[in-house]
XYZ file of C-alpha atoms in Angstrom:
522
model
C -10.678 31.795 3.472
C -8.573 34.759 2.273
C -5.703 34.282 0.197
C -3.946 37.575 2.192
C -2.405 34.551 4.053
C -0.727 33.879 0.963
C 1.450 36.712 -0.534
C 2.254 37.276 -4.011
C 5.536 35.577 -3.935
C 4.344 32.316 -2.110
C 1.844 32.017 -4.902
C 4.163 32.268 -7.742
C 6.187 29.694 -5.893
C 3.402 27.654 -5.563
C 2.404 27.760 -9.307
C 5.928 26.935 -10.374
C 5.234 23.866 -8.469
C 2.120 22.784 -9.992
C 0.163 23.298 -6.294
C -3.192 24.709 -6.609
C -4.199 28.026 -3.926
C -7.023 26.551 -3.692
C -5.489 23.234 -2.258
C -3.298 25.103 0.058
C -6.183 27.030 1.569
C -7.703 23.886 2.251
C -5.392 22.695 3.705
C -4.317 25.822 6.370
C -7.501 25.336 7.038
C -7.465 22.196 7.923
C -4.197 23.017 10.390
C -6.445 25.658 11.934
C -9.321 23.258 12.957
C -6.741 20.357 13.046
C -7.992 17.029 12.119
C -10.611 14.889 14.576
C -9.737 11.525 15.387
C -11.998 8.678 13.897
C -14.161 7.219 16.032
C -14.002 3.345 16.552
C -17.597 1.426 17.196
C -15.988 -1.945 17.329
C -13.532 -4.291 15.075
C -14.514 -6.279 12.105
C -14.443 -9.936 13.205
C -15.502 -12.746 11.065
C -19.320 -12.533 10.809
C -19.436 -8.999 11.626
C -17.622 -7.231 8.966
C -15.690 -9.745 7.506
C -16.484 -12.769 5.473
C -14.341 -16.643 5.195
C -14.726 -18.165 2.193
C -12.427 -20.836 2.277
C -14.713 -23.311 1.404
C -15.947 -21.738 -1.954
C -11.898 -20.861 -2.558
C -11.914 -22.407 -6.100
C -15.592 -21.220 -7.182
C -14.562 -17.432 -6.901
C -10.947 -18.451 -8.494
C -12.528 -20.647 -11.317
C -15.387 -18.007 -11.603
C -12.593 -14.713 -11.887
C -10.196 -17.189 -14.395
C -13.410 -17.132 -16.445
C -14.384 -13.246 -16.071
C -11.544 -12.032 -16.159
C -10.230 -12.565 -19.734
C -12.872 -9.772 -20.815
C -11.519 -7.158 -18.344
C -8.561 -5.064 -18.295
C -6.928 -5.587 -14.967
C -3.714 -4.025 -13.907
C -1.715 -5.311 -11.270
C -1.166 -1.605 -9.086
C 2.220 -1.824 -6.954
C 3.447 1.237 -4.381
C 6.935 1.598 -4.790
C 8.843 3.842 -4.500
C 10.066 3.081 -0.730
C 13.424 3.662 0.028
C 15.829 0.324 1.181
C 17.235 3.351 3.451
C 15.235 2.065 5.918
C 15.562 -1.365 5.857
C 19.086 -0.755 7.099
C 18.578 1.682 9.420
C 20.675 0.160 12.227
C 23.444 -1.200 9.841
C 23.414 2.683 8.800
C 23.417 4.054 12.225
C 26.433 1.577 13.410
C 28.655 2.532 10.011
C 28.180 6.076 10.528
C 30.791 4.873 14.174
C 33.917 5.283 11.762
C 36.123 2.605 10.441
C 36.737 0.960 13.920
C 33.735 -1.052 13.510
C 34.978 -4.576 14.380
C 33.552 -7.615 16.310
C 35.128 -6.684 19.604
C 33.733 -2.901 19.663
C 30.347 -3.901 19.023
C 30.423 -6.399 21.423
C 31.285 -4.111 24.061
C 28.897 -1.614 23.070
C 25.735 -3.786 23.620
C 22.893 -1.532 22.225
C 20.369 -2.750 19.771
C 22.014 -1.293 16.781
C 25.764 -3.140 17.145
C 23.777 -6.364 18.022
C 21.680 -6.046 15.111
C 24.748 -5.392 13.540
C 26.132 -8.570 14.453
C 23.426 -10.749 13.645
C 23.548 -8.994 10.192
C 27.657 -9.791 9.992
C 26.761 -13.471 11.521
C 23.875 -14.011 8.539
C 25.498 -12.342 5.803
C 26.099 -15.579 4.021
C 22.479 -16.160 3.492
C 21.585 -13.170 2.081
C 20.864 -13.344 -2.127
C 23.004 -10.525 -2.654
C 26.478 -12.232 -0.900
C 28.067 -13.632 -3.729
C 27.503 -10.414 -5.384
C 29.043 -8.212 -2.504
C 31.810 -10.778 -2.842
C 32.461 -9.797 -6.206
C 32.246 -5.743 -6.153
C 34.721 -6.147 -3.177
C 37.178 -8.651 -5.366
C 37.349 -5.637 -8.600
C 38.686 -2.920 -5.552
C 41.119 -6.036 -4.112
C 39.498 -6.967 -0.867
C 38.346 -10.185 0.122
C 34.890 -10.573 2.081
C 36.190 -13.399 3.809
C 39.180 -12.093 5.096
C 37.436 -9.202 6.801
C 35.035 -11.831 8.253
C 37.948 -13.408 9.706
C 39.348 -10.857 11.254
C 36.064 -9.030 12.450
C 36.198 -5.663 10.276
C 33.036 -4.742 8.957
C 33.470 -1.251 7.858
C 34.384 -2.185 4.218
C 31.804 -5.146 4.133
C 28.693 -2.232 5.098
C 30.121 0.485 3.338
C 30.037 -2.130 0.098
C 26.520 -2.973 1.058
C 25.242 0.208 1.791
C 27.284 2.866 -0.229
C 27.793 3.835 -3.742
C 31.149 2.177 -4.549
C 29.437 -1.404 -3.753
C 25.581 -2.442 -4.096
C 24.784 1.071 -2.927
C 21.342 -0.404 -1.112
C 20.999 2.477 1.209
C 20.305 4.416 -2.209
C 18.328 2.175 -3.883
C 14.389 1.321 -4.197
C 13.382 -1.495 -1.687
C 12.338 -3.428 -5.387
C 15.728 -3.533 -6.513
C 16.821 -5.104 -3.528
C 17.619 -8.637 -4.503
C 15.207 -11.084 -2.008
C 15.236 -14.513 -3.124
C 17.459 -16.929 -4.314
C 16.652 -19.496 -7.695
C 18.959 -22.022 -9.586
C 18.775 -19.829 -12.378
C 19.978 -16.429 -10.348
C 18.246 -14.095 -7.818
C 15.407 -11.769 -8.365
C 14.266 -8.632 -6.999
C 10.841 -7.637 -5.359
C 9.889 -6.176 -8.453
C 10.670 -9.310 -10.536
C 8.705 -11.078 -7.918
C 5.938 -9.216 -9.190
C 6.054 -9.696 -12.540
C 6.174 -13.245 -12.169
C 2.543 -12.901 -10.066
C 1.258 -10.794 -12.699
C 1.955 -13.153 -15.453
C -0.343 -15.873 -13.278
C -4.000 -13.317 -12.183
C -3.598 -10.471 -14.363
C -4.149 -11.172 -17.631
C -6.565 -10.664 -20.732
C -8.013 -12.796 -23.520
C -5.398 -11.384 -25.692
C -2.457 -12.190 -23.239
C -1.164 -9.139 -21.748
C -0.589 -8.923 -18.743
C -0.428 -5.487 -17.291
C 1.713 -3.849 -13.937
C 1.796 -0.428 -13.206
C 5.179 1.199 -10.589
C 4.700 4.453 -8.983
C 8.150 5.176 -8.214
C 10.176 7.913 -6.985
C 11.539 10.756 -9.359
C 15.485 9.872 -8.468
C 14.919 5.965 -9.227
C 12.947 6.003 -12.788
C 15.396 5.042 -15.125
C 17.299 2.935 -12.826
C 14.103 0.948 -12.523
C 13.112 0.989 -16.016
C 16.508 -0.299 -16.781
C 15.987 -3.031 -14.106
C 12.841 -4.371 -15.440
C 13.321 -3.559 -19.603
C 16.682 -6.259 -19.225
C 14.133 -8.679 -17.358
C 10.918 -8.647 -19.065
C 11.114 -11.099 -21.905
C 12.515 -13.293 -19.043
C 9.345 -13.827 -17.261
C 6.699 -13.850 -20.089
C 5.482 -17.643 -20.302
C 3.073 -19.134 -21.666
C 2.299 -16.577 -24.359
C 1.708 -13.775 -21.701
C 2.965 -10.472 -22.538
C 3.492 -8.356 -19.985
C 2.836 -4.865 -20.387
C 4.393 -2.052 -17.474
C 3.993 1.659 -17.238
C 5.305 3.780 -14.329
C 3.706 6.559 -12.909
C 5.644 9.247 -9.876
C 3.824 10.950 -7.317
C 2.930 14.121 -8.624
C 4.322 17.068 -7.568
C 0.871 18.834 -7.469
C -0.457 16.804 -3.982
C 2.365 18.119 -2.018
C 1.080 20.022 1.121
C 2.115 22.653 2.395
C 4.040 23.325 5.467
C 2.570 25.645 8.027
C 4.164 26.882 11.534
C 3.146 26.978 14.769
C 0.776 29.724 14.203
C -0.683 28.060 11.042
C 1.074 30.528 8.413
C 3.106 29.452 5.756
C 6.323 27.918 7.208
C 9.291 29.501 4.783
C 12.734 28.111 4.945
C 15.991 30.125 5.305
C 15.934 31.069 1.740
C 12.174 32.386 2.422
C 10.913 30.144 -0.067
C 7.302 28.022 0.816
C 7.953 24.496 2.151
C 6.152 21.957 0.965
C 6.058 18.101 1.670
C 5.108 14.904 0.181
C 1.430 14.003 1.117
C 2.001 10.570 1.419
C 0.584 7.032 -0.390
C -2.755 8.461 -0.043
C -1.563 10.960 -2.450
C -1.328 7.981 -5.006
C -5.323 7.955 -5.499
C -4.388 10.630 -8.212
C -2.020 7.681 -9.978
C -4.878 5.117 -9.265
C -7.726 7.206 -10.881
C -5.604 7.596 -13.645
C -5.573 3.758 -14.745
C -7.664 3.061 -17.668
C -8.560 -0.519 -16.323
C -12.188 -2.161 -15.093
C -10.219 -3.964 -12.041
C -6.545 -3.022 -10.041
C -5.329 -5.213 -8.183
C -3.240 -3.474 -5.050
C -0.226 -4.968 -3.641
C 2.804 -3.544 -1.651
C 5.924 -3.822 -3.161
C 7.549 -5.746 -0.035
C 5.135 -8.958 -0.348
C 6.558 -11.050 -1.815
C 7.475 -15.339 -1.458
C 9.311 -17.382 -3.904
C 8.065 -19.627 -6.358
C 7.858 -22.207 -3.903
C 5.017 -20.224 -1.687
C 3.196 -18.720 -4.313
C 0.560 -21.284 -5.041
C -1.244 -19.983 -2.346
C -1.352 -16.413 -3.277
C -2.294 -16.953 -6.316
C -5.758 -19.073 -5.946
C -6.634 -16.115 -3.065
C -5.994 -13.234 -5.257
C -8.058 -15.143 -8.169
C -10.721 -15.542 -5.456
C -10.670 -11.894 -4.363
C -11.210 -11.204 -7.824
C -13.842 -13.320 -8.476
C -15.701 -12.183 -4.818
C -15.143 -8.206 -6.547
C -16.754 -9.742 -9.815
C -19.467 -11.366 -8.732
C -20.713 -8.812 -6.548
C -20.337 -6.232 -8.960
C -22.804 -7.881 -11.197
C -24.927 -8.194 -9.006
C -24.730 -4.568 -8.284
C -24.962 -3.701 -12.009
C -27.886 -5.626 -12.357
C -29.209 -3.455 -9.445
C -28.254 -0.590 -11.003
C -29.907 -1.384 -14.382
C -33.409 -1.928 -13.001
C -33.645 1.028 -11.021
C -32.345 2.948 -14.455
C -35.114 1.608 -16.111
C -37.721 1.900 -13.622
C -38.567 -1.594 -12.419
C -38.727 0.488 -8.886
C -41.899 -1.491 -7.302
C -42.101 -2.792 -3.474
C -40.667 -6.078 -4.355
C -37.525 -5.113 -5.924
C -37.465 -2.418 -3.138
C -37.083 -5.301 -0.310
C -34.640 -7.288 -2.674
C -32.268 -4.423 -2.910
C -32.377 -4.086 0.590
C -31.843 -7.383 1.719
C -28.825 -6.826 -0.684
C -27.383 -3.979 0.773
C -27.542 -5.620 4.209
C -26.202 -9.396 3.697
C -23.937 -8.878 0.791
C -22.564 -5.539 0.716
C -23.158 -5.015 5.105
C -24.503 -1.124 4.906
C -27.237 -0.423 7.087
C -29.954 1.992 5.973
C -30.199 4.547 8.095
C -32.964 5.298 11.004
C -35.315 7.544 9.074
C -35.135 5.365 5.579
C -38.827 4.084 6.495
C -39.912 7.881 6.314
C -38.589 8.227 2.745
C -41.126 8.602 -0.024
C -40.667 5.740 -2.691
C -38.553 7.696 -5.349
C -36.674 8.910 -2.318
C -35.536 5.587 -1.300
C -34.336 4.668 -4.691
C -32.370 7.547 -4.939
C -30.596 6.387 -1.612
C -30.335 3.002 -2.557
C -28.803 3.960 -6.092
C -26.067 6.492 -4.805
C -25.071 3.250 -2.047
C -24.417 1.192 -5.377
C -23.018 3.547 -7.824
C -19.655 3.543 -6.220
C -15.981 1.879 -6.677
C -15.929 -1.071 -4.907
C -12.913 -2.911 -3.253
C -12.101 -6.283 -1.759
C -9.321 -6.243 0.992
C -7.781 -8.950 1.955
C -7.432 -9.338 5.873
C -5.170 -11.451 8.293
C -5.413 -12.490 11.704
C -3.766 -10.285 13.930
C 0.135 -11.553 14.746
C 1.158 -7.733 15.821
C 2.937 -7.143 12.855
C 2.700 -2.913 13.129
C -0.248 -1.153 10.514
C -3.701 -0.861 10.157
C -7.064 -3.149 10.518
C -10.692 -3.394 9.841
C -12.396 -1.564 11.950
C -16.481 -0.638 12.163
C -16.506 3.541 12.251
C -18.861 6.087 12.653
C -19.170 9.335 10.613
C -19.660 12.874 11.428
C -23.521 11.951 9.984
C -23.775 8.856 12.881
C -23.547 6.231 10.098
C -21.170 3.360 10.486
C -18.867 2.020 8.000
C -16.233 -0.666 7.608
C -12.925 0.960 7.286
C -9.030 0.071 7.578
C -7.653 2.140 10.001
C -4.161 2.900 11.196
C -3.197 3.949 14.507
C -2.396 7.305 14.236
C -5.790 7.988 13.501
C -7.535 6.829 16.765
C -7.390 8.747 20.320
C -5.249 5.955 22.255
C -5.573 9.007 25.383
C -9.097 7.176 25.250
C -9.407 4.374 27.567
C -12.320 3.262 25.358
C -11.039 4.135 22.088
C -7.576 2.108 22.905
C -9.578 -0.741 24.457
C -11.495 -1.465 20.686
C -8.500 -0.802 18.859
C -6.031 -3.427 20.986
C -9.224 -5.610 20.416
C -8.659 -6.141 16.945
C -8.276 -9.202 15.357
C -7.233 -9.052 11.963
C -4.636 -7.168 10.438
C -4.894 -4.863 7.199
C -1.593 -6.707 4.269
C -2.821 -4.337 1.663
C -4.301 -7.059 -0.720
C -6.793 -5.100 -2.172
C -9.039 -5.615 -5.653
C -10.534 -2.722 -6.674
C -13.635 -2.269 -9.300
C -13.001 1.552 -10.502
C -15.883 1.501 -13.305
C -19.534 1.873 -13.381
C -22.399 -0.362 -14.672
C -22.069 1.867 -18.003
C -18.161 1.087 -18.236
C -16.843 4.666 -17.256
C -14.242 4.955 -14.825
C -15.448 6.521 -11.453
C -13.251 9.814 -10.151
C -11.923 8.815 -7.007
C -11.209 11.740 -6.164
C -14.966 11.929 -5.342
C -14.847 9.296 -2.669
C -11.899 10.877 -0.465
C -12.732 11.879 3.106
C -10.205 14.409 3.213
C -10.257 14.485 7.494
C -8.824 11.081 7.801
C -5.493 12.587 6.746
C -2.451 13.506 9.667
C -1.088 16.376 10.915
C 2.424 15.482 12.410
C 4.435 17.796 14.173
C 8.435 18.297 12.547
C 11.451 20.630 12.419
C 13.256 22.409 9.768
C 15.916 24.750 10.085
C 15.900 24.442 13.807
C 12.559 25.856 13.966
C 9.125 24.167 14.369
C 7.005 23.358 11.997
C 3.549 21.211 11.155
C 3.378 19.240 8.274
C 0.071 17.485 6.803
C 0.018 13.805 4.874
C -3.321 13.490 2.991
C -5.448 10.378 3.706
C -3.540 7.126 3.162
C -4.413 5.514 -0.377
C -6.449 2.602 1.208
C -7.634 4.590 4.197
C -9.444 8.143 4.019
C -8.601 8.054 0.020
C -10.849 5.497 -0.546
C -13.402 6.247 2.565
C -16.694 6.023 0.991
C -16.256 3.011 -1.435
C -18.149 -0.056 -0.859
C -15.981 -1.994 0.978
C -15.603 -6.131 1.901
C -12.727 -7.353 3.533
C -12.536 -11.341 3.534
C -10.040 -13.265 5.181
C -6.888 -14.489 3.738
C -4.196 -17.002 5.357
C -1.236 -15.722 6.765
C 1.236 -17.262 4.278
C -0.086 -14.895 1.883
C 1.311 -12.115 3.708
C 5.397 -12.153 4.099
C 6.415 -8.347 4.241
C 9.923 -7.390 3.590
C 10.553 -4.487 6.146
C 13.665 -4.629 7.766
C 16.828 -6.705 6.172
C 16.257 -9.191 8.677
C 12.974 -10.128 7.426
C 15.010 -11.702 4.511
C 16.013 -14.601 6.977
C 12.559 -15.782 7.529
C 11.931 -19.464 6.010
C 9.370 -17.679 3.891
C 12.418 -15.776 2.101
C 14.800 -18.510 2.416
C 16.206 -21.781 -0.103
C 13.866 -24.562 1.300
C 16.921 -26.512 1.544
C 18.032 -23.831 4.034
C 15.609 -24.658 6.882
């Protein structure tokens, strides 16, 4: 494409901002012939697509406890979500003014005041009570005497704002979720505590990796540096780096004619592409396996047994196929390519890893097939986790089919399907499991060297959403999500998990689930 599209001055912007011209012509291309929506064949269901393997549970976690101690695994967490949004009604209702009392709300009798409400007639069993209690004591106001008399300006704006807990301008990690004898923790302590228990090497560090936003580094870094000796046990060290979403995967904004949308300065707009823009982060890991895992999934102590033997036995599934995969791979490189091996592979590819050859395979010549067969296993390689389906809103397993006519098992989110389809709605409402992002991922060869990801993105399962800036109109473009088009032509398994592993943290009412409660509560 031309770069007249782009003047001089929108490229110099650009390159100040670390964003290619080559990436931006991609993607106002893309805008021009707009992104095709993925076609569904059916869902994954348990024998067709995905696997139960309940009943060898401890194999896979005794076999992983054993393989595992001569791998580097990192425990890979997304997080730099915003609590904003957690309180998005509390925020909406104190943005009414200070005559926010029991009475008004009452009368008002939308969603948002009786969320409100049921926030005001819980706040008691939230972790982070007794500490609202005390940044309202240092400014001389009592908690309990606004509860009394039903004003609940001060107790949000101590919540929420900047002279109090500040939530609303927080990280969702730093939120403080669960209560313990010896204090509360945060989601991100949560996860150091997991870490400690699946992610560690023979010499005993155990490694977690943050991508956080910019504006919350240090904030998080001081979090986590005054915490970390607390939660090494057992001689486990654990070891964290941090990582931001680089600035360089921002897209840019286009307008309705597909030109480059400028603001009222005339400077170039560009957005954040989204998690999937976190592949860069991922394929920067030095590590053999990552485990993925959202920073809002997280139990207490109490629930975590569970978790733990699961994401030993997703491991161990990801291990043990892998070797099997190198030892594939190692024949073939060696050229132990006779008719024998040739009908072992196969029967490989189709009842372990679930690809089907293609319709013409049988016309291949020998070295042909091999070739095939060899570019099939020489790929990164994830295990996802799966749940059964209790509407919880995301993405699922889903069997797809590719602009070539092959099918593939893929997680897929809504957005991406044609729901104007009565056809295409039909196979997505008939989905039965549900995509928790609890994903393993292998990211190195059979020779040890790290694949490039970046390889294995199918870069038309991003979005295009429609937005405004300015009061004009605009399009805006979020690159494939992280476990969706980012990581499109892996090998993929997904194996079901039980529910209790999955306890996701996305409003501040989730908090009063028994999952995130004292025991002694319910």
């Amino acid at each position: 494409m031309s770069t007249q599209t782009l003047s001089e001055e929108i490229l110099l912007q650009l390159k100040e901002k670390g964003v290619s011209k080559e990436a931006v012509l991609t993607q106002i291309e893309t805008f021009k012939k707009g992104i095709p929506f993925t076609e569904l064949v059916r869902p994954c269901t348990l024998g067709d697509g995905i696997e139960n393997i309940d009943k060898d549970v401890e194999k896979y976690s005794s076999f992983y406890e054993s393989e595992a101690l001569s791998k580097k695994i990192i425990k890979f967490v997304p997080a730099s979500g915003a609590a904003s949004r957690m309180f998005k009604e509390l925020l909406a209702v104190s943005s009414r003014g200070s005559e926010v009392t029991k009475d008004t709300l009452t009368q008002a009798g939308d969603s948002e005041s009786e969320a409100f409400l049921r926030f005001i007639d819980n706040i008691e069993n939230f972790v982070f009570f007794e500490e609202l209690k005390s940044v309202m004591e240092e400014d001389g106001l009592s908690v309990d005497q606004h509860l009394e008399e039903s004003i609940y300006h001060d107790i949000t704006g101590y919540t929420l704002g900047p002279s109090g807990l500040n939530y609303a301008n927080l990280p969702k990690g730093i939120i403080k979720f669960h209560k313990y004898d010896e204090g509360a923790r945060t989601a991100f302590e949560e996860h150091l505590v997991e870490a400690v228990e699946y992610s560690k090497d023979s010499d005993g560090i155990s490694r977690v990796h943050f991508t956080v936003s910019p504006e919350h580094l240090e904030k998080v870094k001081e979090l986590l540096g005054s915490k970390l000796r607390e939660y090494e046990r057992n001689g486990v060290k654990l070891e964290i780096s941090y990582s931001v979403q680089k600035p360089s995967t921002d897209t840019i904004a286009v307008d309705m004619e597909n030109r480059p949308f400028l603001n009222d300065e005339g400077n170039v707009v560009l957005r954040p592409g989204g998690h999937g823009a976190l592949i860069e982060n991922l394929n920067e890991l030095d590590c053999d396996v990552a485990f993925i895992k959202n920073i809002d999934n997280v139990v207490p102590d109490r629930l975590k047994v569970e978790t733990y033997l699961y994401k030993k036995a997703l491991g161990g599934y990801l291990l043990n196929l892998q070797s099997k995969m190198f030892g594939y791979l190692k024949k073939i490189d060696t050229g132990q390519c006779d008719s024998g091996f040739l009908q072992s592979l196969t029967k490989f590819l189709n009842d372990e890893l679930k690809i089907d050859l293609p319709s013409d395979f049988g016309d291949l010549s020998m070295n042909e097939k091999f070739k095939y067969l060899r570019a099939k296993l020489d790929r990164p390689i994830r295990v996802c986790g799966v749940v059964k389906n209790v509407g919880e809103p995301g993405g699922g397993p889903f069997w797809v089919r590719g602009s070539d006519g092959s099918l593939s098992k893929q997680i897929v989110e809504s957005a991406q399907v044609n729901l104007d389809s009565q056809e295409q709605k039909s196979i997505w409402e008939s989905s039965t499991h549900f995509n928790p992002v609890d994903i393993v991922c292998g990211l190195r060869n059979n020779k040890g060297k790290s694949f490039d990801l970046r390889k294995y993105v199918d870069t038309y399962m991003g979005f295009i959403s429609h937005k405004s800036k300015d009061g004009r109109d605009l399009k805006a473009l979020e690159l494939p999500g992280l476990w969706n088009g980012a990581m499109a032509d892996w090998n993929t398994l997904f194996i079901e998990v039980p529910i209790i592993t999955f306890n996701p943290v996305k409003t501040i009412f989730d908090l009063l689930r028994p999952e995130h409660q004292p025991e002694d509560q319910y």
